[in-house]
Coordinates of C-alpha atoms in Angstrom, one line a residue:
M1 CA -3.5 -4.3 -4.0
L2 CA -3.1 -3.6 -7.6
P3 CA -1.0 -5.5 -10.1
P4 CA 2.4 -4.0 -11.1
S5 CA 2.4 -1.6 -13.8
V6 CA 4.6 -2.4 -16.7
G7 CA 7.4 -0.7 -16.9
V8 CA 11.5 -0.8 -15.7
A9 CA 11.1 -2.1 -12.1
A10 CA 12.8 -0.7 -9.3
P11 CA 16.2 -2.6 -8.4
A12 CA 15.2 -4.6 -5.5
P13 CA 16.9 -3.8 -2.0
S14 CA 19.9 -5.9 -1.2
H15 CA 20.3 -7.6 2.5
W16 CA 22.9 -4.7 3.3
D17 CA 20.6 -1.7 2.3
I18 CA 19.5 0.1 5.0
M19 CA 15.9 0.8 4.7
Q20 CA 14.5 4.2 6.0
I21 CA 11.0 4.6 6.5
H22 CA 10.8 7.1 4.0
D23 CA 12.1 4.6 1.5
L24 CA 9.0 2.5 2.4
P25 CA 6.9 0.7 0.6
Y26 CA 9.6 -1.7 -0.7
P27 CA 10.4 -1.9 -4.5
D28 CA 10.2 -5.3 -4.4
P29 CA 9.6 -7.3 -0.7
G30 CA 11.1 -10.8 -2.2
V31 CA 10.3 -14.0 -1.9
P32 CA 9.7 -15.2 2.1
D33 CA 10.8 -18.6 3.4
A34 CA 7.2 -19.5 4.4
R35 CA 8.0 -23.2 5.8
S36 CA 7.8 -22.7 9.0
G37 CA 7.2 -19.6 11.0
P38 CA 11.3 -19.7 12.5
R39 CA 12.2 -19.7 8.9
F40 CA 10.3 -16.9 8.1
L41 CA 11.0 -14.8 11.5
W42 CA 15.0 -15.8 10.1
W43 CA 14.1 -14.7 6.5
L44 CA 12.8 -11.5 7.9
F45 CA 16.3 -11.0 10.2
R46 CA 18.6 -11.6 6.9
N47 CA 16.5 -9.3 4.9
Q48 CA 17.5 -6.4 6.8
L49 CA 21.1 -7.1 7.7
G50 CA 22.3 -3.7 6.8
G51 CA 19.9 -2.0 9.7
Q52 CA 20.5 -4.9 12.0
L53 CA 23.9 -4.3 12.1
K54 CA 23.3 -0.4 12.4
S55 CA 21.2 -1.4 15.3
L56 CA 24.1 -3.4 16.9
A57 CA 26.7 -0.8 16.5
W58 CA 24.5 1.8 18.3
G59 CA 23.8 -1.2 21.0
L60 CA 27.1 -1.6 21.8
L61 CA 27.7 2.0 22.2
H62 CA 25.0 2.0 24.3
F63 CA 25.8 -1.0 26.6
G64 CA 29.7 -0.3 26.5
S65 CA 29.0 2.9 27.7
V66 CA 26.8 2.1 30.6
A67 CA 29.1 -0.9 31.3
S68 CA 32.1 1.5 31.5
L69 CA 30.6 3.2 34.3
P70 CA 31.1 1.3 37.3
F71 CA 34.7 1.6 36.2
C72 CA 35.0 5.2 36.3
V73 CA 33.4 5.4 39.6
G74 CA 35.9 3.1 41.0
V75 CA 38.7 5.4 40.0
A76 CA 37.0 8.0 41.2
V77 CA 36.2 6.5 44.5
Q78 CA 40.1 5.0 44.7
A79 CA 41.2 8.7 43.9
A80 CA 39.4 10.3 46.9
V81 CA 40.5 7.7 49.2
D82 CA 44.3 8.1 47.8
R83 CA 43.6 11.8 48.0
S84 CA 44.9 12.0 44.0
G85 CA 43.6 15.1 42.1
G86 CA 44.8 14.0 39.1
R87 CA 43.3 10.5 38.9
L88 CA 39.9 12.0 40.5
A89 CA 40.0 14.7 37.4
L90 CA 40.8 12.0 34.7
A91 CA 37.9 10.0 36.5
G92 CA 35.2 13.0 35.8
G93 CA 36.7 12.7 32.4
L94 CA 35.8 9.5 31.5
M95 CA 32.1 9.6 33.4
A96 CA 31.9 12.9 30.7
L97 CA 33.1 10.2 28.3
A98 CA 30.7 7.3 29.2
G99 CA 27.5 9.6 29.6
A100 CA 27.7 11.1 26.1
G101 CA 28.3 7.5 24.8
V102 CA 25.2 7.0 27.0
A103 CA 23.3 9.3 25.5
V104 CA 24.3 9.2 21.9
G105 CA 24.1 5.3 21.6
D106 CA 20.3 5.1 23.6
T107 CA 19.4 7.8 20.9
F108 CA 20.3 6.4 17.9
L109 CA 19.8 2.8 19.0
H110 CA 16.0 3.5 19.5
R111 CA 15.9 5.1 16.0
A112 CA 17.3 2.5 14.3
A113 CA 15.4 -0.1 16.4
V114 CA 12.3 1.7 15.6
T115 CA 13.3 2.0 11.5
N116 CA 14.0 -2.0 12.0
W117 CA 10.4 -2.5 13.7
I118 CA 8.4 -0.7 11.0
T119 CA 10.5 -2.0 8.0
A120 CA 9.8 -5.7 9.2
A121 CA 6.2 -4.8 9.6
A122 CA 5.9 -3.1 6.5
R123 CA 7.6 -6.4 4.5
V124 CA 5.1 -8.5 5.9
Q125 CA 2.2 -6.1 5.0
Q126 CA 3.3 -5.7 1.5
L127 CA 3.9 -9.6 1.4
L128 CA 0.1 -10.0 2.4
G129 CA -0.8 -7.5 -0.1
R130 CA 0.9 -9.2 -3.0
K131 CA -0.4 -13.1 -1.5
A132 CA -4.0 -11.2 -1.7
A133 CA -3.7 -9.7 -5.1
V134 CA -2.1 -13.1 -6.4
L135 CA -5.0 -15.4 -5.0
G136 CA -7.7 -12.7 -5.2
S137 CA -10.9 -14.7 -3.8
V138 CA -9.0 -17.5 -3.2
L139 CA -7.6 -16.4 -0.3
T140 CA -10.7 -16.3 1.7
R141 CA -11.9 -19.8 0.6
R142 CA -8.9 -21.3 2.1
V143 CA -7.9 -19.0 5.2
A144 CA -10.9 -17.6 7.4
A145 CA -11.1 -13.7 6.9
G146 CA -10.7 -12.8 10.2
E147 CA -7.4 -14.7 10.5
V148 CA -5.9 -12.7 7.5
V149 CA -7.1 -9.1 9.3
A150 CA -5.4 -10.6 12.5
V151 CA -2.3 -11.4 10.4
S152 CA -2.2 -8.3 9.0
T153 CA -2.7 -6.0 12.0
G154 CA -1.9 -7.3 15.2
D155 CA 0.5 -10.0 14.2
V156 CA 2.9 -7.8 12.0
E157 CA 3.5 -5.8 15.0
K158 CA 4.9 -8.5 16.9
I159 CA 6.9 -10.3 14.4
G160 CA 8.6 -6.6 13.8
W161 CA 8.9 -6.7 17.6
F162 CA 11.3 -10.1 17.3
V163 CA 13.0 -9.0 14.5
E164 CA 13.9 -5.9 15.7
A165 CA 14.7 -7.0 19.4
L166 CA 17.1 -9.6 18.1
S167 CA 20.0 -7.3 17.6
R168 CA 19.3 -5.3 20.5
F169 CA 19.8 -8.7 22.4
T170 CA 22.9 -9.3 20.6
A171 CA 24.4 -6.3 22.1
A172 CA 23.4 -6.9 25.2
A173 CA 25.1 -10.6 25.2
V174 CA 28.0 -9.4 23.9
T175 CA 28.1 -6.6 26.6
I176 CA 27.7 -9.0 29.1
V177 CA 30.3 -11.4 28.0
A178 CA 32.6 -8.4 27.6
V179 CA 32.2 -7.1 31.2
T180 CA 32.6 -10.6 32.6
V181 CA 36.0 -11.1 31.0
G182 CA 37.1 -8.0 31.9
L183 CA 36.0 -8.6 35.7
L184 CA 37.8 -11.6 35.8
V185 CA 41.1 -9.8 34.6
Y186 CA 40.5 -6.9 36.5
Q187 CA 39.5 -8.4 40.1
P188 CA 39.9 -12.3 39.6
A189 CA 38.1 -13.5 42.9
L190 CA 35.2 -11.4 42.8
G191 CA 35.1 -11.8 38.8
A192 CA 35.0 -15.6 39.5
V193 CA 31.5 -15.1 41.3
V194 CA 29.9 -13.0 38.5
A195 CA 31.3 -15.1 35.7
V196 CA 29.6 -18.1 37.6
G197 CA 26.5 -16.0 38.8
L198 CA 25.6 -14.4 35.2
P199 CA 25.2 -17.4 33.1
V200 CA 22.8 -18.9 36.3
L201 CA 20.9 -15.6 35.9
A202 CA 20.7 -15.7 32.3
L203 CA 19.8 -19.5 32.2
A204 CA 17.8 -19.5 35.3
V205 CA 14.3 -18.8 33.2
L206 CA 14.6 -21.7 30.6
P207 CA 12.4 -24.0 32.1
L208 CA 9.8 -21.4 32.5
L209 CA 9.8 -20.2 29.1
P210 CA 7.7 -23.6 27.5
P211 CA 5.1 -23.3 29.5
A212 CA 4.8 -19.6 29.3
T213 CA 5.0 -20.0 25.3
R214 CA 2.4 -22.6 25.0
R215 CA 0.1 -19.9 27.4
A216 CA 0.5 -17.5 24.9
D217 CA 0.0 -19.6 22.1
V218 CA -3.6 -20.6 23.4
Q219 CA -4.0 -16.9 24.1
R220 CA -3.2 -16.1 20.5
E221 CA -5.3 -18.8 18.6
K222 CA -8.4 -17.6 21.2
A223 CA -7.8 -14.2 20.1
G224 CA -7.4 -14.9 16.7
R225 CA -10.9 -16.8 17.2
A226 CA -12.1 -14.0 18.5
T227 CA -11.3 -11.4 16.0
E228 CA -13.0 -13.9 13.1
L229 CA -16.2 -13.9 15.4
A230 CA -16.2 -10.2 15.4
S231 CA -15.1 -9.3 11.7
D232 CA -18.3 -12.3 10.6
T233 CA -20.8 -10.4 12.9
V234 CA -19.7 -7.1 12.3
A235 CA -20.0 -7.9 7.7
G236 CA -23.3 -9.6 8.7
L237 CA -24.7 -7.1 11.3
R238 CA -27.3 -5.6 9.1
V239 CA -29.1 -9.5 8.3
L240 CA -28.7 -10.3 11.9
R241 CA -30.7 -7.7 13.1
G242 CA -33.0 -8.7 10.4
I243 CA -33.7 -11.7 11.9
G244 CA -33.2 -10.9 15.2
G245 CA -30.0 -12.7 16.1
E246 CA -28.2 -10.0 17.0
D247 CA -27.8 -10.8 21.0
L248 CA -27.3 -14.3 20.1
F249 CA -23.9 -13.7 18.3
L250 CA -23.2 -10.8 20.5
D251 CA -23.3 -13.2 23.4
R252 CA -20.9 -15.6 21.7
Y253 CA -18.5 -12.7 21.0
R254 CA -18.8 -11.7 24.6
R255 CA -17.6 -15.3 25.5
A256 CA -15.2 -15.6 23.1
S257 CA -13.6 -12.4 24.5
Q258 CA -13.9 -13.8 28.3
E259 CA -11.8 -16.8 27.0
V260 CA -9.2 -14.1 25.5
R261 CA -9.3 -12.4 29.1
H262 CA -8.8 -15.3 30.8
A263 CA -6.0 -17.0 28.5
A264 CA -4.4 -13.6 28.5
V265 CA -4.2 -13.7 32.5
R266 CA -2.9 -16.9 32.9
S267 CA -0.1 -15.9 30.3
A268 CA 0.9 -13.0 32.1
R269 CA 0.8 -14.9 35.4
M270 CA 3.5 -16.7 33.8
W271 CA 5.3 -14.0 32.5
S272 CA 5.2 -12.0 36.0
L273 CA 6.6 -15.0 37.8
I274 CA 9.9 -14.9 34.7
A275 CA 10.1 -11.2 35.4
A276 CA 10.0 -11.8 39.3
V277 CA 12.7 -14.3 38.6
Q278 CA 14.6 -11.7 36.9
V279 CA 14.4 -9.4 39.7
L280 CA 15.1 -11.9 42.5
L281 CA 18.2 -13.6 41.2
P282 CA 20.4 -10.2 40.4
G283 CA 19.5 -9.3 43.6
L284 CA 20.9 -12.4 45.3
L285 CA 23.9 -12.3 43.1
L286 CA 24.6 -8.4 44.3
I287 CA 24.1 -9.6 47.9
T288 CA 26.7 -12.8 47.4
V289 CA 29.0 -9.9 45.9
V290 CA 29.1 -7.7 48.5
W291 CA 29.5 -9.9 51.1
Y292 CA 32.3 -11.8 49.6
G293 CA 33.6 -8.4 48.8
V294 CA 33.4 -7.1 52.2
R295 CA 35.5 -10.1 53.6
L296 CA 37.9 -9.4 51.1
A297 CA 38.3 -5.9 51.6
R298 CA 38.9 -6.2 55.4
D299 CA 41.5 -9.0 54.8
G300 CA 43.2 -6.5 52.5
R301 CA 42.7 -8.7 49.5
I302 CA 41.3 -5.8 47.5
D303 CA 40.8 -2.2 47.5
V304 CA 37.5 -0.1 48.3
G305 CA 37.5 1.1 44.6
E306 CA 37.6 -2.5 43.1
L307 CA 34.9 -3.4 45.3
V308 CA 32.7 -0.6 44.2
T309 CA 33.9 -1.1 40.3
V310 CA 32.6 -4.7 40.6
Y311 CA 29.6 -3.5 42.7
S312 CA 28.6 -1.2 40.2
S313 CA 29.0 -3.2 37.4
V314 CA 27.0 -6.2 38.6
M315 CA 24.4 -4.0 39.3
L316 CA 24.1 -2.3 36.1
L317 CA 24.3 -5.8 34.1
T318 CA 20.5 -6.4 35.3
F319 CA 19.7 -4.2 32.8
P320 CA 20.9 -6.0 29.7
L321 CA 20.3 -9.0 31.5
R322 CA 16.2 -7.6 31.3
H323 CA 17.3 -8.2 27.5
F324 CA 17.1 -12.0 27.8
E325 CA 13.6 -11.8 29.5
E326 CA 12.4 -9.4 26.4
I327 CA 13.8 -11.7 23.4
A328 CA 12.1 -14.7 25.4
M329 CA 8.8 -12.7 25.1
A330 CA 9.2 -11.4 22.0
Y331 CA 9.9 -14.8 20.5
S332 CA 6.9 -16.5 22.1
F333 CA 4.6 -13.7 21.0
S334 CA 6.0 -13.5 17.2
R335 CA 6.2 -17.5 17.0
P336 CA 2.5 -18.0 16.3
S337 CA 2.2 -14.7 14.6
A338 CA 4.9 -15.7 12.1
R339 CA 3.4 -19.0 12.0
R340 CA -0.1 -17.8 11.0
A341 CA 1.7 -15.4 8.7
A342 CA 3.6 -17.8 7.1
R343 CA 0.4 -20.2 6.5
V344 CA -1.0 -17.4 4.6
L345 CA 2.2 -16.8 2.5
A346 CA 2.3 -20.7 1.6
L347 CA -0.6 -20.7 -0.2
E348 CA -0.3 -20.9 -3.9
R349 CA -2.4 -20.9 -7.4
A350 CA -2.4 -24.6 -8.7
T351 CA -0.7 -23.2 -11.5
D352 CA 2.5 -20.9 -12.2
T353 CA 1.6 -17.3 -11.2
D354 CA 4.4 -15.9 -13.0
G355 CA 3.4 -17.4 -16.6
T356 CA 5.3 -18.8 -19.1
R357 CA 4.1 -16.9 -22.4
A358 CA 4.5 -13.3 -23.4
A359 CA 2.6 -10.6 -22.3
E360 CA -0.1 -10.4 -24.4
T361 CA -4.0 -10.3 -24.2
P362 CA -5.6 -13.2 -26.0
A363 CA -8.8 -13.2 -27.3
G364 CA -11.4 -15.8 -28.7
D365 CA -13.9 -18.0 -26.6
L366 CA -13.5 -18.9 -23.2
Y367 CA -13.6 -22.7 -22.3
D368 CA -13.3 -24.8 -19.4
P369 CA -12.3 -28.1 -19.8
E370 CA -13.8 -29.7 -16.6
T371 CA -17.3 -29.0 -16.8
G372 CA -17.4 -28.3 -20.8
L373 CA -18.2 -24.9 -20.6
C374 CA -17.9 -22.7 -23.5
A375 CA -18.4 -18.8 -24.0
P376 CA -18.2 -17.8 -27.5
F377 CA -16.2 -14.7 -28.3
G378 CA -18.2 -11.3 -28.3
L379 CA -21.9 -13.0 -26.6
L380 CA -23.6 -12.9 -23.7
T381 CA -23.5 -16.5 -22.0
A382 CA -25.8 -17.5 -19.1
V383 CA -24.7 -20.2 -17.2
V384 CA -27.5 -22.0 -14.5
C385 CA -25.7 -24.0 -11.8
G386 CA -28.3 -25.4 -8.9
D387 CA -25.3 -25.8 -6.5
P388 CA -24.0 -22.3 -5.7
D389 CA -21.0 -23.9 -4.5
A390 CA -19.9 -25.5 -7.7
A391 CA -21.1 -22.0 -9.5
G392 CA -18.4 -20.2 -6.9
R393 CA -15.3 -22.6 -8.0
L394 CA -16.4 -22.3 -11.7
A395 CA -16.3 -18.9 -11.3
E396 CA -13.0 -19.0 -9.8
R397 CA -11.3 -21.5 -12.3
L398 CA -12.8 -19.0 -14.8
G399 CA -10.8 -16.3 -13.4
G400 CA -7.5 -18.0 -14.1
H401 CA -7.3 -20.1 -10.8
A402 CA -7.0 -23.7 -12.1
A403 CA -8.9 -26.6 -10.9
Q404 CA -6.7 -28.9 -7.9
D405 CA -5.6 -31.1 -10.8
G406 CA -3.9 -28.2 -12.6
T407 CA -6.3 -28.1 -15.3
S408 CA -6.7 -24.2 -16.9
V409 CA -9.4 -22.7 -18.4
L410 CA -8.7 -21.8 -21.9
L411 CA -9.1 -18.5 -23.8
G412 CA -8.8 -18.2 -27.2
G413 CA -6.8 -21.6 -26.9
V414 CA -4.4 -20.3 -24.4
P415 CA -4.3 -21.4 -20.9
L416 CA -4.7 -18.7 -18.5
D417 CA -2.5 -20.2 -15.7
E418 CA 0.5 -19.7 -18.8
L419 CA 0.0 -16.1 -18.9
P420 CA 1.6 -13.5 -16.7
L421 CA -0.5 -12.5 -13.5
D422 CA -1.5 -9.1 -14.7
S423 CA -2.4 -10.2 -18.2
A424 CA -4.2 -12.6 -17.2
R425 CA -6.4 -10.4 -15.1
T426 CA -6.4 -7.7 -18.1
A427 CA -8.2 -10.8 -19.8
V428 CA -10.7 -11.9 -17.8
L429 CA -12.1 -10.3 -14.5
V430 CA -14.4 -12.1 -12.1
Q431 CA -17.1 -10.1 -10.1
D432 CA -17.7 -11.9 -6.8
K433 CA -21.4 -12.7 -5.5
D434 CA -20.3 -10.5 -2.5
P435 CA -18.0 -7.9 -4.2
V436 CA -16.6 -5.0 -1.6
L437 CA -16.8 -1.0 -1.7
L438 CA -13.8 0.4 -0.5
S439 CA -14.4 3.8 1.5
G440 CA -13.9 7.2 -0.8
T441 CA -15.7 9.0 -3.4
L442 CA -17.4 7.6 -6.5
R443 CA -14.9 8.9 -8.4
E444 CA -12.1 7.1 -6.8
L445 CA -14.5 3.9 -6.8
L446 CA -14.5 4.1 -10.5
D447 CA -10.6 4.8 -10.8
V448 CA -9.9 1.3 -11.6
P449 CA -7.1 -0.4 -14.1
A450 CA -9.4 -0.1 -17.5
S451 CA -8.9 0.2 -21.3
G452 CA -10.7 3.5 -21.3
A453 CA -13.7 2.5 -23.7
V454 CA -16.4 2.7 -21.5
D455 CA -17.4 6.0 -19.8
P456 CA -17.8 5.8 -15.8
G457 CA -21.2 7.6 -16.6
A458 CA -22.2 4.8 -19.2
A459 CA -21.2 2.2 -16.8
L460 CA -23.6 3.8 -14.2
E461 CA -26.7 4.1 -16.2
A462 CA -26.2 0.8 -17.6
A463 CA -26.0 -1.0 -13.9
Q464 CA -29.3 1.5 -13.2
C465 CA -27.3 3.4 -10.4
Q466 CA -29.2 6.9 -10.7
D467 CA -31.2 6.3 -7.1
V468 CA -27.9 5.1 -5.9
L469 CA -25.9 8.8 -6.9
A470 CA -29.2 10.8 -5.5
A471 CA -28.6 8.9 -2.3
L472 CA -24.8 9.2 -2.2
V473 CA -25.3 12.9 -2.9
Q474 CA -27.8 13.2 -0.3
G475 CA -25.7 11.8 2.4
S476 CA -22.7 13.9 1.7
L477 CA -22.6 17.4 2.5
G478 CA -21.2 19.9 0.2
A479 CA -20.9 17.0 -2.6
E480 CA -22.9 18.6 -5.7
D481 CA -21.1 16.6 -8.1
P482 CA -22.3 12.5 -7.8
M483 CA -18.8 11.5 -8.7
D484 CA -17.5 13.4 -5.3
A485 CA -20.2 11.9 -3.0
R486 CA -18.6 9.9 -0.3
I487 CA -18.9 6.0 -0.2
T488 CA -18.6 5.0 3.5
E489 CA -16.5 1.6 4.2
R490 CA -17.8 -1.2 2.6
G491 CA -20.7 1.0 1.6
R492 CA -22.7 0.3 4.7
S493 CA -24.8 3.2 4.2
L494 CA -26.0 1.9 0.8
S495 CA -28.7 -1.1 0.4
G496 CA -27.7 -4.5 -0.5
G497 CA -29.0 -3.8 -4.4
Q498 CA -27.3 -0.4 -4.3
R499 CA -23.7 -2.0 -3.4
Q500 CA -24.3 -4.5 -5.9
R501 CA -25.3 -2.2 -8.9
L502 CA -22.2 0.0 -7.8
A503 CA -20.3 -2.7 -8.0
L504 CA -21.5 -3.9 -11.3
A505 CA -20.5 -0.4 -12.5
R506 CA -17.0 -0.7 -11.5
S507 CA -16.8 -3.9 -13.6
L508 CA -18.1 -2.6 -16.6
V509 CA -15.7 0.2 -16.4
T510 CA -13.1 -2.2 -16.4
D511 CA -14.0 -3.3 -20.1
P512 CA -12.4 -6.8 -19.6
E513 CA -12.3 -9.1 -22.7
V514 CA -14.0 -11.6 -20.9
L515 CA -16.2 -10.4 -17.9
V516 CA -17.6 -13.2 -15.8
L517 CA -20.3 -11.9 -13.3
D518 CA -21.8 -14.3 -10.1
E519 CA -25.4 -13.4 -9.4
P520 CA -25.0 -9.6 -10.1
T521 CA -28.7 -8.6 -9.3
S522 CA -29.6 -11.5 -6.9
A523 CA -30.8 -8.2 -4.6
V524 CA -32.6 -6.2 -6.9
D525 CA -36.2 -6.0 -8.0
S526 CA -37.1 -7.5 -11.2
H527 CA -38.1 -4.3 -12.5
T528 CA -34.3 -2.9 -11.9
E529 CA -33.2 -6.3 -12.9
A530 CA -34.7 -6.1 -16.5
R531 CA -33.5 -2.7 -16.9
I532 CA -29.7 -3.9 -15.9
A533 CA -29.8 -7.1 -18.4
Q534 CA -30.6 -4.7 -21.3
G535 CA -27.8 -2.4 -20.0
V536 CA -25.1 -4.8 -19.5
R537 CA -26.3 -6.3 -22.8
G538 CA -25.9 -3.4 -24.8
L539 CA -22.7 -1.9 -23.0
R540 CA -20.8 -5.4 -23.7
S541 CA -21.8 -5.9 -26.8
G542 CA -18.9 -7.4 -29.0
R543 CA -17.3 -8.3 -25.3
T544 CA -17.5 -11.8 -24.2
T545 CA -19.8 -11.7 -20.9
V546 CA -20.5 -14.6 -18.6
V547 CA -23.5 -14.6 -16.4
F548 CA -23.9 -17.2 -13.5
T549 CA -27.6 -16.5 -12.6
S550 CA -31.0 -18.3 -12.4
S551 CA -33.2 -15.3 -13.0
P552 CA -35.5 -15.7 -15.9
L553 CA -35.1 -12.3 -16.6
L554 CA -31.4 -12.2 -17.1
L555 CA -31.6 -15.9 -19.1
D556 CA -33.9 -14.9 -21.4
R557 CA -32.0 -12.0 -22.6
A558 CA -28.8 -14.1 -23.0
D559 CA -27.0 -15.2 -26.5
R560 CA -27.3 -18.7 -25.0
V561 CA -27.9 -20.6 -22.0
V562 CA -25.6 -23.1 -20.4
F563 CA -27.3 -25.5 -17.9
L564 CA -24.5 -27.3 -15.6
H565 CA -25.8 -30.7 -13.5
E566 CA -23.3 -32.3 -10.7
G567 CA -20.4 -30.5 -12.7
T568 CA -21.0 -31.0 -16.3
V569 CA -22.3 -29.2 -18.8
V570 CA -25.8 -31.1 -20.0
A571 CA -27.4 -28.4 -22.0
V572 CA -27.2 -25.3 -24.1
G573 CA -29.7 -23.2 -25.7
G574 CA -31.8 -20.7 -25.4
H575 CA -33.9 -20.2 -22.1
R576 CA -37.1 -20.6 -23.6
E577 CA -36.0 -23.9 -25.3
L578 CA -34.3 -25.1 -22.1
V579 CA -37.4 -24.4 -19.9
R580 CA -39.8 -26.6 -22.2
T581 CA -37.2 -29.5 -23.1
E582 CA -35.3 -29.8 -19.7
P583 CA -36.8 -30.6 -16.6
R584 CA -34.1 -30.2 -14.4
Y585 CA -33.2 -26.8 -15.9
R586 CA -36.9 -25.8 -15.4
A587 CA -36.8 -26.7 -11.6
V588 CA -33.8 -24.6 -10.9
V589 CA -35.1 -21.7 -12.5
T590 CA -38.7 -22.0 -11.4
R591 CA -37.7 -23.4 -8.0
E592 CA -39.8 -26.4 -8.4
T593 CA -39.7 -29.1 -5.8
E594 CA -38.8 -33.0 -6.8
E595 CA -42.4 -34.1 -6.8
E596 CA -43.6 -31.3 -9.2
T597 CA -40.4 -32.0 -11.6
A598 CA -41.1 -36.1 -11.7
P599 CA -43.9 -35.8 -14.1
A600 CA -42.1 -33.8 -16.4
V601 CA -39.2 -35.7 -16.3
A602 CA -41.5 -38.9 -17.0
L603 CA -43.5 -37.0 -20.1
R604 CA -40.0 -36.5 -21.5
A605 CA -39.0 -39.7 -21.2
D606 CA -42.4 -41.0 -22.9
D607 CA -41.9 -38.8 -25.9
G608 CA -44.5 -41.1 -28.0
A609 CA -47.1 -40.4 -25.9
R610 CA -47.6 -37.0 -26.3
P611 CA -48.8 -35.6 -29.6
T612 CA -46.4 -33.3 -31.4
G613 CA -46.7 -29.7 -30.3
E614 CA -48.5 -30.6 -27.1
V615 CA -47.1 -28.6 -23.9
P616 CA -46.5 -30.3 -20.5
D617 CA -48.8 -29.2 -17.6
G618 CA -48.0 -25.8 -15.9
L619 CA -45.3 -24.5 -18.9
E620 CA -48.7 -22.1 -20.2
E621 CA -48.5 -20.6 -17.1
L622 CA -44.7 -20.4 -16.7
E623 CA -44.8 -18.7 -20.6
E624 CA -47.5 -16.1 -19.2
L625 CA -45.2 -15.2 -15.8
E626 CA -42.1 -14.7 -18.4
E627 CA -44.1 -12.5 -20.5
I628 CA -45.4 -10.3 -17.5
E629 CA -41.8 -10.4 -16.4
E630 CA -40.5 -9.1 -19.5
K631 CA -43.6 -6.2 -19.9
A632 CA -42.0 -5.1 -16.4

C-alpha cells in the first residue's frame, strides 16, 4: 500500500454512515482499538452502526413476520371451528401480509448482513495494509510472515462474520422476548411454560461454550502454524530442491496438516454436541407444550385455536433460537482471529509516525548516532559489517525506523522520525536483502512513486537487466515490447540474480535523496557485478547512496568505505587502504579465518618491527586478485 498522496483528504465516514460495497475502500478506516481481541471486535461494530441498525431493522421485520404466522394460523383454525367466514378471510389477509413481511425482511436482511460482513472485513484489510505500509520490513521481523498471511485472508472473514451476526442475533433475541411476553398475555397458562422453557434453551449450551472455544483456539493456532510453514516452504522451494530437502519439508507440512485436521475434528465434535442440544431441548419443550395444552383443552380452559397458536409459536421460535448457537460459534472463531489481528495492528514504530515537522524533504549527510555511521551527501558509501543481522537492523534504522531506545537517524540534521511518513520515505528508500517482485508487466513494476529524473530504460541499463528483458519477452506470448512482458508472482520464473537486478532497477527509478541497498549483488556473477557497480555509481552521481556489501568489486568503486565491528564504526577510508591497515576488515572481505588473521593483527601491533613500506604476507596475492576482478 502506497503512502497517501498529498492533497485534500476525503472526509472520514461517521459511525452512522451506511457504507455500501461500492463505497469501498474507506477514505479513512480509522484508528483501531487494538488493546485486545474483544475490544477490537467492539470497535469494528461501533464503526458501522448505521449498517448494523439497518440490519437490525430488517431482522426485526423478518423475525416479527415469522413470529406472527402462528397467530394467523390460530385465528384461521378457530374461525374454521366456529364456522366464521369473516374471521377466516381476516386470517387469510393477515397471513398474506405476514408472508410479504417474511419475504421482504429476509431479502433485505441478507443484503444488509452481507454488506456488513464485507465492509467489516474490508476495513480490517485496509488497517492491515496501512500497518504494513507504516512498518515496512519491521513487520515481518516482529511477526511471522505466515501469520500476517493468515490474518489478512482467513481471519478477516471470521471477524466480519461475528460483526455482522451480532445485529441478526440482537433481532432474534428481541423477537424471542416479544413473543414470550405476547404468549403470557395471550394464554397465561401455556405462556408460563414457554417463558420458563425458552431461557433454559438459550442458556443450556453455555457450559459447553468454554471447552468448544478452547478447542477452536487450538485449531486456529495449529492452522496458523501450518500456514506459516506452507508459506515458508513455498518461498524457499527453489533452495529446498537444490539441497534435496523438498520431501523433508513436505513431510513436516503433512504432519502439521494432520494436526490441524485432528484439532478440527475435536472442535467439530463439540460443536455437533451443541447443535444436538439445540435440537433436543426445543423438541422436549414442544412435547411439553402439546401435552399440557391438550390437557387444558380437554378441561375447556383453552380453545383449539389458542393451542395451535402457542404450539406454532414455540415451533417457529426454534428458528431464531439457532442464532444463539451461531453467535456463540462466530465469537469463538472470531476471538482468536481478532486477537491475532489486534496483535499486528498494535505494532508501532519506535517513534512518532505522523511526524512533527513540515512536509519537506531534507537533504544533507545521513548520520546514525547509535553506530556513528556517516554517509556524506552526494557520495557512494559502502558499509561493511561482519554481522548480517546487525547490518539489517542498521538498514532498518536508516529507513526511518528508530532504534529501541528512540534514537533516530539524522538526514541533514533532521531526525527522520520527526518527518511525516511519506516525506521520510521520499527522502530515504531502503531496498531489502530479499526484495519482492509483484506480478504484472514490467511497466507496472517500474510504475512507482518517483522523482521523474531517472528514465526506466536508464535504470534497467545501470542494473544490467538486458538478459532479464530478453528472458521476459521470451516467456511472454505476444509481448514485443519488453515493458509489456509479464512477471510471474514474486518473479518465480526468474533466477535469483535476475530478480535482484529488476528490484535494483525499480529502486533506481524512484531516485530518492538517499538510496540504501542491502547486498544488491549477492546473487550475480563477478562480471555483472562490476558493471552494476559502475552503472549505479554513474546513475546516482550527486545523490547519496549507501550500499551494505562485502564484495571487493563494489567496495573498490565506493567513494568511501565504513567498517563496523560489534555495532560501532571502527574504520573509515578507501577499500585498498582498509585492506592494508585493518585486519578485521580484511577478514570480512577476504573471508579469512581467525588463524589466518591473527598473524596480521600481531604484525600491525608491532609496527616498529616491520620496515616502512613492507607489506604483510598474503597482501600481494590479494592485490593481484583485486586487479584481476577489476579487469573482469
